[in-house]
Amino acid sequence: MSHKSVLALFCIVSVHSLYAFAFDSPDETGFQTYIVHIEPPVSQILASFDDLDNYYSSFLPSTLNSDEALRIIHSYHNVMKGFSAKLSAEEVKEMEKIEGFLSARPEKVLPMHTTHTPDFLGLHQDFGFWRDSNFGEGVIIGVIDSGVIPDHPSFSDVGMPPPPAKWKGKCDFNLTTCNNKIIGARTFMSSIDTPLDSVGHGTHTASTAAGNFVQGANFFGLANGTAVGIAPRAHLAIYKVCSISCSESAIIAAMDAAIDDGVDVLSISLGGSSDGFYDDSIALGAYSAMERGIFVSCSAGNSGPFNRTLSNEAPWILTVGASTIDRKLAASVTLGNNEIINGQSGFQPFDVSLLPLVYPGNNATDSDAPFCFPSSLNNTNITGKIVLCEVGGGLGRVAKGQAVKDAGGLAMILMNTPSRGYTVAPDAHVLPAIHVAFEFGQKIKAYLNSSVSPSASITYNGTIIGDRQAPAVASFSSRGPSFISPGILKPDIIGPGVNILAAWSESVENNTNTNANFNIISGTSMSCPHLSGVAALIKSVRPDWSPAAIKSAMITTANQLNLGNLPIEDEWQLQQANIFAIGAGHVNPSKASNPGLVYDIEPKEYISYLCGLNYTNRKVGVIVQRRVNCSEESNIPEAQLNYPSFSIRNRTIPQTYTRTVTNVGDPVSTYIVEIVPPAGIDVKVEPTTLIFSELNQKLTYQVTFTSSGGVVSTIFSEGYIQWTSINYSVRSPIAVRFIDFSSLRF
């Protein structure tokens, strides 16, 4: 598996998603966009942005005339010291000779990667944490994405106060378009001069995080209710960096601007496969944001169910996986043998009576046939029949239905591949259709192969709420362990990311003369803004908390049980979700607002952690933006960082780490430790009791991990440490790896 960085929007929609990345290519003049890192001179004080920009200009070739000087695209001041510019390879070679030059590389250019969720998360309008937090009022959420449709009803500013006095951003729309909800909107794409959303993704994520109340929201009459974001009284600042693709130079510029503008939370539903933090633009920007007290929530990626497929792994980022909610847009297939198969569909026009059933994939000579490509359907008589199609193969789910319809089919059954397991999507199909899990698809195939004249009917059951198996981990949600820093447990947490209803850029059409300005899509792109909204709620009631404290509160209070009071399952194979799929568990906003204890981290502590990764002084300096000498720092192993979880590699020599907790609960309180050790490991905690006498008091404990002996048959195991007082339970998960994951992907 390649671990070159990929930047993409992490949603799964009904078009084919491309996941390969590309570097910016030279244009007809031989120029391409480079990201240039420089080191400011020690002897020269650069007192202003203008001084810094002038210093950047000194690196450009002296042969540039005034017009060519416009080749600088963005100057960076916060995320990194450097700039992006259109340069030739020869010019870069000349630049390398200048004192202060660190590196230059071509930028990466990528293709693109709710009415119910607040209630599902236990947020109720008239009582509890949601009301007590005043719905996130006064907090600014910055959304770095594909822009926004500002006149969507989700972005009404009815009931919204003016922006906080600290707000310094601007609006690239006309003066009357931004309001007290969308207080800023900017574009950082050189070819696009408006933050208007042309693809829908940014509108969807922004409304999920902080959309205002919209009554009567629905998706073709389904999932009807009042649409609202997680922090509906929070302000939104929009930063457009993507259209069909996302440019790295624009992402850096947007994060740079957001830091200056005064946002409190950054929501970033894009990312890529693993790179060192010094070469990861989002990690660099998130570090600078964290230093200024800005909480950063990022999507984990959609490359599950395989291990070691995460994006956004830095410990100063909240890395969010995707889970299901308890709402289904239910449908069922009744086979000719009376067996009933359940699934979902977002378009439920009318029940389909008993019709012949056909599977084009039985044509063994055509590899595209199982996926219902138009050319393949010409070789199978599907007129007047229900057609079974497999997802994937390079053709979108709705596009498959269009191909079936064009070839004379009357309805479609979509079946999952093995890796997609039980995670299905209720798309806006163009004909009667249903999406079923892989196991159920196999049953349909078995019936087809056993019947002389197979047939089926489809029944639509509307919106059903109350699935006791929710939340479950989505099969597509990327998994740990972390590739770059396996000593930090990632993902951190999971949140709603499957079949999420939220605002959309245009009316969703399905060629049946019906449309909707809300859309249901899935991905860790959808789970990320849920957690961004939760962070805004916590920030509203705990304005003095650091990003690390807010993250700790979410992690240590996360749920491990579903609505049926059973362990959370993984929709890949409907088995109990493991720690590298679920992280600490599923977010519980109300508990996170009052966790009892938090594990805080000062920004300077990350320097010891980064030096402990054996990064060079220069690489650490790129991240923290100052000169660092690791030989003078107290280098620490990864697991020694004061993180609210543990991720270790089993060794015969005992490993001992310390953690420091801060009392944010009852001023006078006593916590007693409970230990559930991972299989094959003994865990010892000293002391076993923590006694606090005041708020914000800090106490330290020590954890020693040793092998318990015997043969361990698993490649990893998990457990936890939990501190419990009269009113609080503070849980830290433990992951132990028994083998080296460096070459393992499964």
Coordinates of N, CA, C and O in Angstrom, one line a residue, residues 588-717:
N588 N -20.6 10.8 23.1 CA -21.8 11.1 24.0 C -21.7 12.6 24.4 O -21.0 12.9 25.4
P589 N -22.3 13.5 23.7 CA -22.1 14.9 23.9 C -22.4 15.4 25.4 O -21.7 16.2 25.9
S590 N -23.5 14.9 25.9 CA -23.9 15.4 27.3 C -22.8 15.0 28.3 O -22.5 15.8 29.2
K591 N -22.3 13.7 28.2 CA -21.3 13.3 29.2 C -20.0 14.1 28.9 O -19.3 14.4 29.8
A592 N -19.7 14.3 27.6 CA -18.4 15.0 27.3 C -18.4 16.4 27.9 O -17.3 17.0 28.1
S593 N -19.6 17.0 28.1 CA -19.6 18.4 28.6 C -19.2 18.4 30.1 O -18.9 19.5 30.6
N594 N -19.2 17.3 30.8 CA -19.0 17.2 32.2 C -18.2 15.9 32.5 O -18.8 15.0 33.1
P595 N -17.0 15.8 32.1 CA -16.3 14.5 32.2 C -15.7 14.1 33.5 O -15.3 13.0 33.7
G596 N -15.6 15.1 34.5 CA -14.9 14.8 35.8 C -13.5 15.1 35.8 O -13.0 15.9 36.5
L597 N -12.7 14.4 34.9 CA -11.3 14.6 34.8 C -10.9 14.8 33.3 O -11.6 14.2 32.4
V598 N -9.9 15.5 33.0 CA -9.4 15.6 31.6 C -7.9 15.4 31.6 O -7.2 15.7 32.6
Y599 N -7.4 14.9 30.5 CA -6.0 14.8 30.2 C -5.6 15.9 29.3 O -5.9 16.0 28.1
D600 N -4.9 16.9 29.9 CA -4.6 18.1 29.1 C -3.1 18.0 28.6 O -2.3 17.2 29.1
I601 N -2.9 18.7 27.5 CA -1.5 18.7 26.9 C -1.2 20.1 26.5 O -1.9 20.8 25.8
E602 N -0.1 20.6 27.0 CA 0.5 21.9 26.6 C 1.1 21.8 25.3 O 1.8 20.7 25.0
P603 N 1.0 22.8 24.4 CA 1.6 22.7 23.1 C 3.1 22.3 23.1 O 3.6 21.5 22.3
K604 N 3.9 22.8 24.1 CA 5.3 22.5 24.2 C 5.6 21.0 24.4 O 6.6 20.5 24.0
E605 N 4.6 20.3 25.0 CA 4.8 18.8 25.2 C 4.8 18.0 23.9 O 5.4 16.9 23.8
Y606 N 4.3 18.6 22.8 CA 4.3 17.9 21.5 C 5.7 17.9 21.0 O 6.1 17.0 20.1
I607 N 6.6 18.8 21.4 CA 7.9 18.9 20.9 C 8.7 17.7 21.4 O 9.4 17.0 20.6
S608 N 8.6 17.3 22.6 CA 9.2 16.1 23.2 C 8.7 14.9 22.5 O 9.5 14.0 22.2
Y609 N 7.4 14.9 22.2 CA 6.8 13.7 21.4 C 7.4 13.6 20.0 O 7.8 12.6 19.6
L610 N 7.5 14.8 19.3 CA 8.0 14.8 17.9 C 9.4 14.4 17.9 O 9.9 13.6 17.0
C611 N 10.2 14.9 18.8 CA 11.6 14.4 18.9 C 11.7 12.9 19.2 O 12.6 12.3 18.6
G612 N 10.8 12.4 20.0 CA 10.8 11.0 20.3 C 10.4 10.1 19.1 O 10.7 8.9 19.0
L613 N 9.8 10.8 18.0 CA 9.6 10.0 16.7 C 10.8 9.9 15.9 O 10.8 9.4 14.8
N614 N 11.9 10.5 16.4 CA 13.2 10.5 15.7 C 13.2 11.4 14.5 O 13.9 11.2 13.5
Y615 N 12.3 12.4 14.5 CA 12.4 13.4 13.5 C 13.6 14.3 13.6 O 14.1 14.5 14.8
T616 N 14.2 14.7 12.5 CA 15.3 15.6 12.6 C 14.9 17.0 13.2 O 13.7 17.3 13.2
N617 N 15.9 17.7 13.6 CA 15.6 19.1 14.2 C 14.9 19.9 13.1 O 13.9 20.7 13.5
R618 N 15.3 19.8 11.9 CA 14.6 20.6 10.8 C 13.1 20.2 10.7 O 12.3 21.0 10.5
K619 N 12.9 18.9 10.7 CA 11.5 18.4 10.5 C 10.6 18.8 11.7 O 9.5 19.3 11.5
V620 N 11.1 18.8 12.9 CA 10.4 19.2 14.0 C 10.2 20.8 13.9 O 9.1 21.3 14.2
G621 N 11.2 21.5 13.5 CA 11.1 22.9 13.3 C 10.1 23.3 12.3 O 9.4 24.3 12.4
V622 N 9.9 22.5 11.2 CA 8.9 22.8 10.2 C 7.5 22.7 10.9 O 6.6 23.6 10.6
I623 N 7.3 21.8 11.8 CA 6.0 21.6 12.4 C 5.7 22.7 13.4 O 4.6 23.3 13.4
V624 N 6.7 23.0 14.3 CA 6.4 24.0 15.4 C 6.8 25.4 15.0 O 6.6 26.3 15.8
Q625 N 7.4 25.6 13.8 CA 7.8 26.9 13.3 C 8.8 27.7 14.2 O 8.6 28.9 14.4
R626 N 9.7 27.0 14.7 CA 10.8 27.6 15.3 C 12.0 26.6 15.4 O 11.8 25.4 15.2
R627 N 13.2 27.1 15.6 CA 14.3 26.2 15.7 C 14.2 25.3 16.9 O 13.9 25.8 18.0
V628 N 14.5 24.0 16.7 CA 14.4 23.0 17.7 C 15.7 22.2 17.7 O 16.2 21.8 16.7
N629 N 16.2 21.9 18.9 CA 17.4 21.0 19.0 C 16.9 19.9 19.9 O 16.8 20.0 21.1
C630 N 16.6 18.8 19.3 CA 16.1 17.6 20.0 C 17.0 17.1 21.1 O 16.6 16.5 22.0
S631 N 18.3 17.3 20.9 CA 19.3 16.8 21.9 C 19.1 17.6 23.2 O 19.6 17.1 24.3
E632 N 18.5 18.8 23.1 CA 18.2 19.6 24.3 C 16.8 19.4 24.9 O 16.5 20.0 25.9
E633 N 16.0 18.6 24.2 CA 14.6 18.4 24.6 C 14.5 17.1 25.4 O 15.3 16.2 25.2
S634 N 13.5 17.0 26.2 CA 13.3 15.7 26.9 C 12.5 14.8 26.0 O 11.2 14.7 26.1
N635 N 13.2 14.1 25.1 CA 12.5 13.2 24.2 C 11.7 12.1 24.9 O 12.2 11.6 25.9
I636 N 10.5 11.9 24.4 CA 9.6 10.9 25.1 C 9.1 9.9 24.1 O 9.0 10.2 22.9
P637 N 8.9 8.6 24.5 CA 8.2 7.7 23.5 C 6.8 8.1 23.3 O 6.2 8.9 24.1
E638 N 6.2 7.7 22.2 CA 4.9 8.1 21.8 C 3.9 7.9 23.0 O 3.0 8.8 23.3
A639 N 3.9 6.8 23.6 CA 2.9 6.4 24.6 C 3.0 7.2 25.9 O 2.2 7.1 26.8
Q640 N 4.1 8.0 26.0 CA 4.3 8.9 27.2 C 3.6 10.2 27.0 O 3.3 10.9 28.0
L641 N 3.1 10.6 25.8 CA 2.4 11.8 25.7 C 1.1 11.7 26.5 O 0.5 10.6 26.6
N642 N 0.7 12.8 27.1 CA -0.4 12.7 28.1 C -1.8 12.6 27.4 O -2.7 13.4 27.5
Y643 N -1.9 11.5 26.6 CA -3.1 11.3 25.7 C -4.1 10.5 26.6 O -3.7 9.7 27.5
P644 N -5.4 10.6 26.3 CA -6.4 10.0 27.1 C -6.6 8.5 26.7 O -7.6 7.9 27.1
S645 N -5.6 7.9 26.0 CA -5.7 6.5 25.6 C -4.3 6.0 25.6 O -3.3 6.7 25.7
F646 N -4.2 4.6 25.4 CA -2.9 4.0 25.4 C -2.8 3.1 24.1 O -3.8 2.4 23.8
S647 N -1.7 3.1 23.4 CA -1.4 2.2 22.3 C 0.0 1.8 22.4 O 0.9 2.6 22.2
I648 N 0.3 0.5 22.7 CA 1.6 0.1 22.9 C 1.9 -1.2 22.1 O 1.0 -1.9 21.7
R649 N 3.2 -1.5 21.9 CA 3.7 -2.7 21.3 C 4.2 -3.6 22.4 O 4.9 -3.2 23.3
N650 N 3.7 -4.8 22.4 CA 4.1 -5.8 23.5 C 5.6 -6.1 23.4 O 6.1 -6.5 22.3
R651 N 6.3 -6.0 24.5 CA 7.7 -6.4 24.6 C 7.8 -7.2 25.9 O 7.0 -7.1 26.8
T652 N 8.9 -7.9 26.0 CA 9.2 -8.7 27.2 C 9.6 -7.7 28.3 O 9.3 -8.0 29.5
I653 N 10.2 -6.6 28.0 CA 10.6 -5.7 29.0 C 9.4 -4.9 29.4 O 8.7 -4.4 28.6
P654 N 9.2 -4.7 30.7 CA 8.0 -3.9 31.1 C 8.1 -2.4 30.6 O 9.2 -1.9 30.4
Q655 N 6.9 -1.9 30.3 CA 6.8 -0.5 29.8 C 6.0 0.3 30.9 O 4.9 -0.1 31.3
T656 N 6.6 1.4 31.3 CA 5.9 2.3 32.3 C 5.7 3.7 31.7 O 6.6 4.3 31.2
Y657 N 4.5 4.2 31.9 CA 4.2 5.5 31.4 C 3.4 6.2 32.5 O 2.8 5.6 33.4
T658 N 3.4 7.6 32.4 CA 2.7 8.4 33.4 C 1.6 9.1 32.7 O 1.7 9.4 31.5
R659 N 0.6 9.5 33.4 CA -0.5 10.3 33.0 C -0.9 11.3 34.1 O -0.8 11.0 35.3
T660 N -1.2 12.5 33.6 CA -1.6 13.5 34.6 C -3.1 13.9 34.3 O -3.4 14.3 33.1
V661 N -3.9 13.9 35.2 CA -5.3 14.3 35.0 C -5.6 15.6 35.8 O -5.0 15.8 36.9
T662 N -6.5 16.4 35.3 CA -7.0 17.6 35.9 C -8.4 17.5 36.3 O -9.3 17.1 35.5
N663 N -8.7 17.9 37.5 CA -10.0 17.8 38.1 C -10.9 18.9 37.6 O -10.7 20.1 37.9
V664 N -11.9 18.6 36.8 CA -12.9 19.6 36.3 C -14.3 19.2 36.8 O -15.3 19.8 36.3
G665 N -14.4 18.3 37.7 CA -15.7 17.8 38.2 C -16.0 18.4 39.6 O -16.1 19.6 39.8
D666 N -16.2 17.5 40.5 CA -16.5 17.9 41.9 C -15.2 18.4 42.5 O -14.2 17.7 42.5
P667 N -15.2 19.5 43.2 CA -14.0 20.1 43.8 C -13.3 19.1 44.8 O -12.1 18.8 44.7
V668 N -14.1 18.5 45.6 CA -13.6 17.5 46.6 C -14.2 16.1 46.1 O -15.4 15.8 46.1
S669 N -13.2 15.2 45.7 CA -13.7 14.0 45.1 C -12.6 12.9 45.2 O -11.4 13.3 45.3
T670 N -13.0 11.7 45.2 CA -12.0 10.6 45.2 C -12.4 9.6 44.1 O -13.5 9.2 43.9
Y671 N -11.3 9.3 43.3 CA -11.5 8.4 42.2 C -10.7 7.1 42.5 O -9.5 7.1 42.9
I672 N -11.3 5.9 42.2 CA -10.7 4.6 42.4 C -10.6 4.0 41.0 O -11.5 4.0 40.2
V673 N -9.4 3.4 40.8 CA -9.1 2.8 39.5 C -9.8 1.4 39.3 O -9.8 0.6 40.3
E674 N -10.3 1.2 38.1 CA -10.7 -0.2 37.7 C -9.9 -0.5 36.5 O -9.7 0.3 35.6
I675 N -9.3 -1.7 36.4 CA -8.4 -2.2 35.3 C -9.0 -3.4 34.7 O -9.3 -4.4 35.3
V676 N -9.2 -3.3 33.4 CA -9.6 -4.5 32.6 C -8.4 -4.7 31.6 O -8.3 -4.0 30.6
P677 N -7.5 -5.6 31.9 CA -6.3 -5.7 31.1 C -6.5 -6.3 29.8 O -7.4 -7.2 29.6
P678 N -5.8 -5.9 28.7 CA -5.8 -6.6 27.5 C -5.3 -8.1 27.6 O -4.5 -8.4 28.5
A679 N -5.8 -9.0 26.8 CA -5.4 -10.4 26.8 C -3.9 -10.4 26.6 O -3.3 -9.8 25.8
G680 N -3.2 -11.2 27.5 CA -1.8 -11.4 27.4 C -1.0 -10.3 28.1 O 0.3 -10.3 28.0
I681 N -1.6 -9.4 28.8 CA -0.9 -8.2 29.4 C -1.4 -8.1 30.8 O -2.5 -8.2 31.1
D682 N -0.4 -7.8 31.7 CA -0.7 -7.4 33.0 C -0.6 -5.9 33.1 O 0.4 -5.3 32.6
V683 N -1.5 -5.2 33.8 CA -1.5 -3.8 33.9 C -1.5 -3.4 35.4 O -2.4 -3.9 36.1
K684 N -0.6 -2.6 35.8 CA -0.5 -2.2 37.2 C -0.6 -0.6 37.2 O 0.2 0.0 36.5
V685 N -1.4 -0.1 38.0 CA -1.6 1.4 38.2 C -1.2 1.8 39.6 O -1.7 1.2 40.6
E686 N -0.4 2.8 39.7 CA 0.0 3.4 41.0 C -0.1 4.9 41.0 O 0.4 5.5 40.0
P687 N -0.8 5.5 41.9 CA -1.6 4.9 43.0 C -2.9 4.4 42.4 O -3.3 4.7 41.3
T688 N -3.6 3.7 43.2 CA -4.9 3.1 42.8 C -6.1 4.0 43.2 O -7.2 3.8 42.8
T689 N -5.8 5.1 43.9 CA -6.8 6.1 44.3 C -6.3 7.5 44.1 O -5.1 7.8 44.4
L690 N -7.1 8.4 43.5 CA -6.7 9.8 43.4 C -7.7 10.6 44.2 O -8.9 10.5 44.0
I691 N -7.1 11.4 45.1 CA -7.9 12.2 46.0 C -7.7 13.7 45.6 O -6.6 14.2 45.8
F692 N -8.8 14.4 45.2 CA -8.8 15.8 44.9 C -9.4 16.6 46.0 O -10.4 16.2 46.6
S693 N -8.8 17.8 46.2 CA -9.4 18.7 47.2 C -9.8 20.0 46.6 O -10.4 20.9 47.3
E694 N -9.7 20.3 45.3 CA -10.1 21.5 44.7 C -10.2 21.3 43.1 O -9.6 20.4 42.6
L695 N -10.9 22.3 42.5 CA -11.0 22.3 41.1 C -9.7 22.6 40.4 O -8.9 23.3 41.0
N696 N -9.5 22.0 39.2 CA -8.3 22.3 38.4 C -7.0 21.7 39.1 O -5.9 22.0 38.6
Q697 N -7.1 21.0 40.1 CA -6.0 20.3 40.7 C -5.5 19.2 39.8 O -6.3 18.5 39.2
K698 N -4.2 19.0 39.7 CA -3.6 18.0 38.8 C -3.0 16.9 39.7 O -2.3 17.2 40.7
L699 N -3.2 15.7 39.3 CA -2.6 14.5 40.0 C -2.1 13.6 38.9 O -2.6 13.5 37.8
T700 N -1.0 12.9 39.2 CA -0.3 12.0 38.3 C -0.4 10.6 38.8 O -0.2 10.3 39.9
Y701 N -0.6 9.7 37.8 CA -0.5 8.2 38.1 C 0.4 7.6 37.1 O 0.8 8.1 36.1
Q702 N 0.8 6.4 37.5 CA 1.8 5.6 36.7 C 1.2 4.3 36.3 O 0.5 3.6 37.1
V703 N 1.4 3.9 35.0 CA 0.9 2.6 34.5 C 2.0 1.8 34.0 O 2.9 2.3 33.2
T704 N 2.1 0.5 34.4 CA 3.1 -0.4 34.0 C 2.5 -1.6 33.3 O 1.6 -2.2 33.8
F705 N 3.0 -1.8 32.1 CA 2.5 -2.9 31.2 C 3.5 -4.0 31.2 O 4.7 -3.7 30.9
T706 N 3.2 -5.2 31.5 CA 4.1 -6.4 31.4 C 3.4 -7.5 30.7 O 2.1 -7.6 30.7
S707 N 4.1 -8.4 30.2 CA 3.6 -9.6 29.6 C 3.1 -10.6 30.7 O 3.7 -10.8 31.7
S708 N 1.9 -11.1 30.5 CA 1.3 -12.1 31.5 C 1.8 -13.5 31.2 O 1.5 -14.4 32.0
G709 N 2.6 -13.7 30.2 CA 3.1 -15.0 29.9 C 2.1 -15.8 29.1 O 1.0 -15.4 28.9
G710 N 2.6 -16.9 28.6 CA 1.7 -17.8 27.8 C 1.6 -17.3 26.3 O 2.2 -16.3 25.9
V711 N 0.9 -18.1 25.5 CA 0.8 -17.9 24.1 C -0.4 -17.0 23.8 O -1.5 -17.3 24.3
V712 N -0.2 -15.9 23.1 CA -1.3 -15.1 22.7 C -1.7 -15.3 21.2 O -0.8 -15.3 20.3
S713 N -2.9 -15.7 20.9 CA -3.3 -16.1 19.6 C -3.8 -14.9 18.7 O -4.1 -15.1 17.6
T714 N -3.9 -13.7 19.3 CA -4.4 -12.6 18.5 C -3.3 -11.7 18.1 O -2.2 -11.7 18.7
I715 N -3.5 -10.9 17.1 CA -2.5 -9.9 16.7 C -2.5 -8.6 17.5 O -1.6 -7.9 17.5
F716 N -3.7 -8.4 18.1 CA -3.8 -7.3 19.1 C -4.9 -7.6 20.0 O -5.8 -8.4 19.8
S717 N -4.8 -6.9 21.2 CA -5.8 -7.1 22.2 C -6.1 -5.7 22.8 O -5.4 -4.8 22.6

